[in-house]
Amino acid sequence: MNIISKFKFYHAFALSLCAIAFTLVASSCNNTKSYAEYLADERQAVNHYLSGFRVINNVPEDSVFECGKDAPFYKLDSDGEVFMQVITPGDRVNNAPKHDQQIFFRYLRTNLLYLWQGYDVTPEGNANDMSYYPTWFRYNNYTFETSSQYGRGIQMPLDYLGIDCEVNLVIRSQYGITSEIGEVMPYLYNLRYFPASSI
């Protein structure tokens, strides 16, 4: 093979490598989802989970909820960011939360996006291990980081129920833990609340 033939061969080989690299880069760019696509996946995951339950699009005017494991999920906000199933309503008359009251809670949460995608998902949280101190927030006071870091969603049941309630909540990322909003992951929470005096 003469010098010109070798040059043509190496030139063609280099062009082929460039074309392959460009194709790989272009295809990886095409696989990157937009934020809108992540939100669409989150919505589908939530809808998939809720399809197994009755869903009521508003809170009862008298705040008398159906309760128990077969109770419906109630939409708590107009955008459908939070849905609540009441397991036990607690005592709203004698045990209603007060503004800025310290409320402790224990929880387990399940990633609904992973569940929708078919993964085997184990709930995580501090509800099953009493060696973990329960987490807390100040009710409707988001000036404290300990309140704002968990997002608005986990406090919403206490707008309707007693502190001694237990609920299941479907929370989309915008109302969830603030450090996780960018991950666009919806969660199913099982939550139990306690006044500070009971801890």
One Martini backbone bead per residue (centre of mass of N, CA, C, O) as a GRO file, in nm:
protein
  199
    1MET     BB    1   0.094   0.038   0.026
    2ASN     BB    2   0.079   0.350  -0.034
    3ILE     BB    3   0.070   0.664   0.093
    4ILE     BB    4  -0.204   0.749  -0.026
    5SER     BB    5  -0.364   0.499   0.062
    6LYS     BB    6  -0.311   0.529   0.361
    7PHE     BB    7  -0.435   0.806   0.394
    8LYS     BB    8  -0.722   0.727   0.299
    9PHE     BB    9  -0.769   0.513   0.511
   10TYR     BB   10  -0.728   0.692   0.768
   11HIS     BB   11  -0.932   0.905   0.690
   12ALA     BB   12  -1.179   0.717   0.680
   13PHE     BB   13  -1.148   0.611   0.968
   14ALA     BB   14  -1.174   0.886   1.111
   15LEU     BB   15  -1.453   0.955   0.999
   16SER     BB   16  -1.597   0.713   1.121
   17LEU     BB   17  -1.540   0.783   1.419
   18CYS     BB   18  -1.683   1.057   1.411
   19ALA     BB   19  -1.961   0.950   1.332
   20ILE     BB   20  -1.999   0.771   1.579
   21ALA     BB   21  -1.966   0.990   1.794
   22PHE     BB   22  -2.196   1.171   1.695
   23THR     BB   23  -2.422   0.961   1.727
   24LEU     BB   24  -2.388   0.918   2.031
   25VAL     BB   25  -2.433   1.210   2.118
   26ALA     BB   26  -2.709   1.253   1.982
   27SER     BB   27  -2.858   1.018   2.127
   28SER     BB   28  -2.808   1.119   2.416
   29CYS     BB   29  -2.964   1.384   2.378
   30ASN     BB   30  -3.239   1.244   2.302
   31ASN     BB   31  -3.256   1.097   2.601
   32THR     BB   32  -3.311   1.366   2.718
   33LYS     BB   33  -3.521   1.500   2.935
   34SER     BB   34  -3.757   1.701   3.003
   35TYR     BB   35  -3.934   1.849   3.246
   36ALA     BB   36  -4.210   1.787   3.119
   37GLU     BB   37  -4.157   1.478   3.100
   38TYR     BB   38  -4.122   1.428   3.401
   39LEU     BB   39  -4.405   1.530   3.479
   40ALA     BB   40  -4.556   1.320   3.308
   41ASP     BB   41  -4.450   1.074   3.461
   42GLU     BB   42  -4.555   1.155   3.736
   43ARG     BB   43  -4.853   1.160   3.659
   44GLN     BB   44  -4.870   0.863   3.569
   45ALA     BB   45  -4.786   0.737   3.840
   46VAL     BB   46  -5.020   0.854   4.002
   47ASN     BB   47  -5.255   0.748   3.827
   48HIS     BB   48  -5.183   0.451   3.855
   49TYR     BB   49  -5.222   0.431   4.159
   50LEU     BB   50  -5.518   0.565   4.178
   51SER     BB   51  -5.672   0.349   3.997
   52GLY     BB   52  -5.716   0.159   4.271
   53PHE     BB   53  -5.910   0.404   4.347
   54ARG     BB   54  -6.096   0.625   4.483
   55VAL     BB   55  -6.169   0.962   4.365
   56ILE     BB   56  -6.191   1.282   4.522
   57ASN     BB   57  -6.203   1.630   4.415
   58ASN     BB   58  -6.284   1.687   4.725
   59VAL     BB   59  -6.361   1.820   5.020
   60PRO     BB   60  -6.560   1.793   5.263
   61GLU     BB   61  -6.750   2.037   5.402
   62ASP     BB   62  -6.756   1.875   5.697
   63SER     BB   63  -6.495   1.692   5.726
   64VAL     BB   64  -6.619   1.404   5.653
   65PHE     BB   65  -6.450   1.112   5.630
   66GLU     BB   66  -6.354   0.849   5.488
   67CYS     BB   67  -6.235   0.541   5.641
   68GLY     BB   68  -5.959   0.352   5.568
   69LYS     BB   69  -5.821   0.122   5.342
   70ASP     BB   70  -6.096   0.183   5.144
   71ALA     BB   71  -6.066   0.463   5.109
   72PRO     BB   72  -6.053   0.743   4.962
   73PHE     BB   73  -5.908   0.984   4.764
   74TYR     BB   74  -5.832   1.320   4.833
   75LYS     BB   75  -5.825   1.623   4.694
   76LEU     BB   76  -5.634   1.909   4.829
   77ASP     BB   77  -5.583   2.041   4.542
   78SER     BB   78  -5.627   2.188   4.232
   79ASP     BB   79  -5.356   2.038   4.094
   80GLY     BB   80  -5.290   1.746   4.214
   81GLU     BB   81  -5.044   1.710   4.442
   82VAL     BB   82  -5.258   1.608   4.671
   83PHE     BB   83  -5.351   1.297   4.836
   84MET     BB   84  -5.606   1.164   5.068
   85GLN     BB   85  -5.605   0.898   5.310
   86VAL     BB   86  -5.808   0.799   5.572
   87ILE     BB   87  -5.760   0.603   5.847
   88THR     BB   88  -5.748   0.818   6.091
   89PRO     BB   89  -5.885   1.127   6.214
   90GLY     BB   90  -5.913   1.189   6.487
   91ASP     BB   91  -5.936   1.480   6.716
   92ARG     BB   92  -6.056   1.786   6.625
   93VAL     BB   93  -6.178   1.907   6.881
   94ASN     BB   94  -5.927   1.827   7.104
   95ASN     BB   95  -5.675   1.794   6.854
   96ALA     BB   96  -5.603   2.058   6.725
   97PRO     BB   97  -5.401   2.248   6.561
   98LYS     BB   98  -5.164   2.502   6.605
   99HIS     BB   99  -5.004   2.761   6.540
  100ASP     BB  100  -4.668   2.662   6.569
  101GLN     BB  101  -4.688   2.381   6.639
  102GLN     BB  102  -4.535   2.103   6.752
  103ILE     BB  103  -4.491   1.832   6.517
  104PHE     BB  104  -4.487   1.496   6.509
  105PHE     BB  105  -4.347   1.230   6.287
  106ARG     BB  106  -4.426   0.930   6.113
  107TYR     BB  107  -4.278   0.735   5.834
  108LEU     BB  108  -4.362   0.605   5.510
  109ARG     BB  109  -4.212   0.559   5.179
  110THR     BB  110  -4.306   0.546   4.823
  111ASN     BB  111  -4.199   0.510   4.504
  112LEU     BB  112  -4.408   0.564   4.227
  113LEU     BB  113  -4.223   0.553   3.982
  114TYR     BB  114  -4.095   0.277   4.036
  115LEU     BB  115  -4.357   0.123   4.053
  116TRP     BB  116  -4.451   0.191   3.760
  117GLN     BB  117  -4.171   0.059   3.637
  118GLY     BB  118  -4.151  -0.233   3.814
  119TYR     BB  119  -4.027  -0.210   4.077
  120ASP     BB  120  -3.898  -0.315   4.380
  121VAL     BB  121  -4.051  -0.157   4.658
  122THR     BB  122  -3.935  -0.015   4.962
  123PRO     BB  123  -4.020   0.122   5.230
  124GLU     BB  124  -3.929   0.439   5.385
  125GLY     BB  125  -3.825   0.527   5.727
  126ASN     BB  126  -3.933   0.591   6.089
  127ALA     BB  127  -4.175   0.386   6.179
  128ASN     BB  128  -4.018   0.091   6.248
  129ASP     BB  129  -3.790   0.262   6.418
  130MET     BB  130  -3.761   0.368   6.750
  131SER     BB  131  -3.457   0.474   6.742
  132TYR     BB  132  -3.584   0.688   6.582
  133TYR     BB  133  -3.644   1.000   6.574
  134PRO     BB  134  -3.884   1.199   6.523
  135THR     BB  135  -4.009   1.412   6.320
  136TRP     BB  136  -4.054   1.778   6.254
  137PHE     BB  137  -4.285   2.058   6.287
  138ARG     BB  138  -4.434   2.375   6.220
  139TYR     BB  139  -4.741   2.472   6.203
  140ASN     BB  140  -4.763   2.697   5.949
  141ASN     BB  141  -4.429   2.739   5.979
  142TYR     BB  142  -4.181   2.828   5.726
  143THR     BB  143  -3.932   2.967   5.877
  144PHE     BB  144  -3.856   2.687   5.939
  145GLU     BB  145  -3.659   2.441   5.822
  146THR     BB  146  -3.809   2.197   5.959
  147SER     BB  147  -4.064   2.269   5.784
  148SER     BB  148  -3.977   2.334   5.480
  149GLN     BB  149  -3.817   2.066   5.403
  150TYR     BB  150  -4.097   1.886   5.371
  151GLY     BB  151  -4.316   2.055   5.289
  152ARG     BB  152  -4.661   2.097   5.250
  153GLY     BB  153  -4.800   1.813   5.230
  154ILE     BB  154  -4.768   1.695   5.534
  155GLN     BB  155  -4.965   1.929   5.662
  156MET     BB  156  -5.254   1.917   5.528
  157PRO     BB  157  -5.422   1.718   5.712
  158LEU     BB  158  -5.430   1.933   5.962
  159ASP     BB  159  -5.666   2.108   5.830
  160TYR     BB  160  -5.887   1.847   5.909
  161LEU     BB  161  -5.732   1.703   6.147
  162GLY     BB  162  -5.607   1.542   6.396
  163ILE     BB  163  -5.306   1.474   6.545
  164ASP     BB  164  -5.410   1.155   6.582
  165CYS     BB  165  -5.362   1.078   6.294
  166GLU     BB  166  -5.397   0.872   5.988
  167VAL     BB  167  -5.222   0.867   5.668
  168ASN     BB  168  -5.242   0.875   5.315
  169LEU     BB  169  -5.002   1.012   5.078
  170VAL     BB  170  -4.999   1.182   4.774
  171ILE     BB  171  -4.685   1.326   4.653
  172ARG     BB  172  -4.570   1.561   4.472
  173SER     BB  173  -4.275   1.725   4.434
  174GLN     BB  174  -4.375   2.027   4.489
  175TYR     BB  175  -4.484   1.912   4.798
  176GLY     BB  176  -4.220   1.812   4.891
  177ILE     BB  177  -3.912   1.775   4.938
  178THR     BB  178  -3.711   2.032   4.856
  179SER     BB  179  -3.442   1.869   4.773
  180GLU     BB  180  -3.638   1.684   4.554
  181ILE     BB  181  -3.780   1.841   4.325
  182GLY     BB  182  -3.576   1.785   4.078
  183GLU     BB  183  -3.653   1.467   4.060
  184VAL     BB  184  -3.953   1.407   4.007
  185MET     BB  185  -4.096   1.248   4.269
  186PRO     BB  186  -4.335   1.042   4.375
  187TYR     BB  187  -4.520   0.980   4.688
  188LEU     BB  188  -4.603   0.744   4.935
  189TYR     BB  189  -4.751   0.818   5.244
  190ASN     BB  190  -4.719   0.723   5.584
  191LEU     BB  191  -4.889   0.900   5.855
  192ARG     BB  192  -4.799   1.004   6.191
  193TYR     BB  193  -4.915   1.205   6.460
  194PHE     BB  194  -4.769   1.424   6.724
  195PRO     BB  195  -4.745   1.564   7.006
  196ALA     BB  196  -4.493   1.668   7.205
  197SER     BB  197  -4.614   1.541   7.478
  198SER     BB  198  -4.595   1.224   7.352
  199ILE     BB  199  -4.259   1.191   7.329
   0.00000   0.00000   0.00000
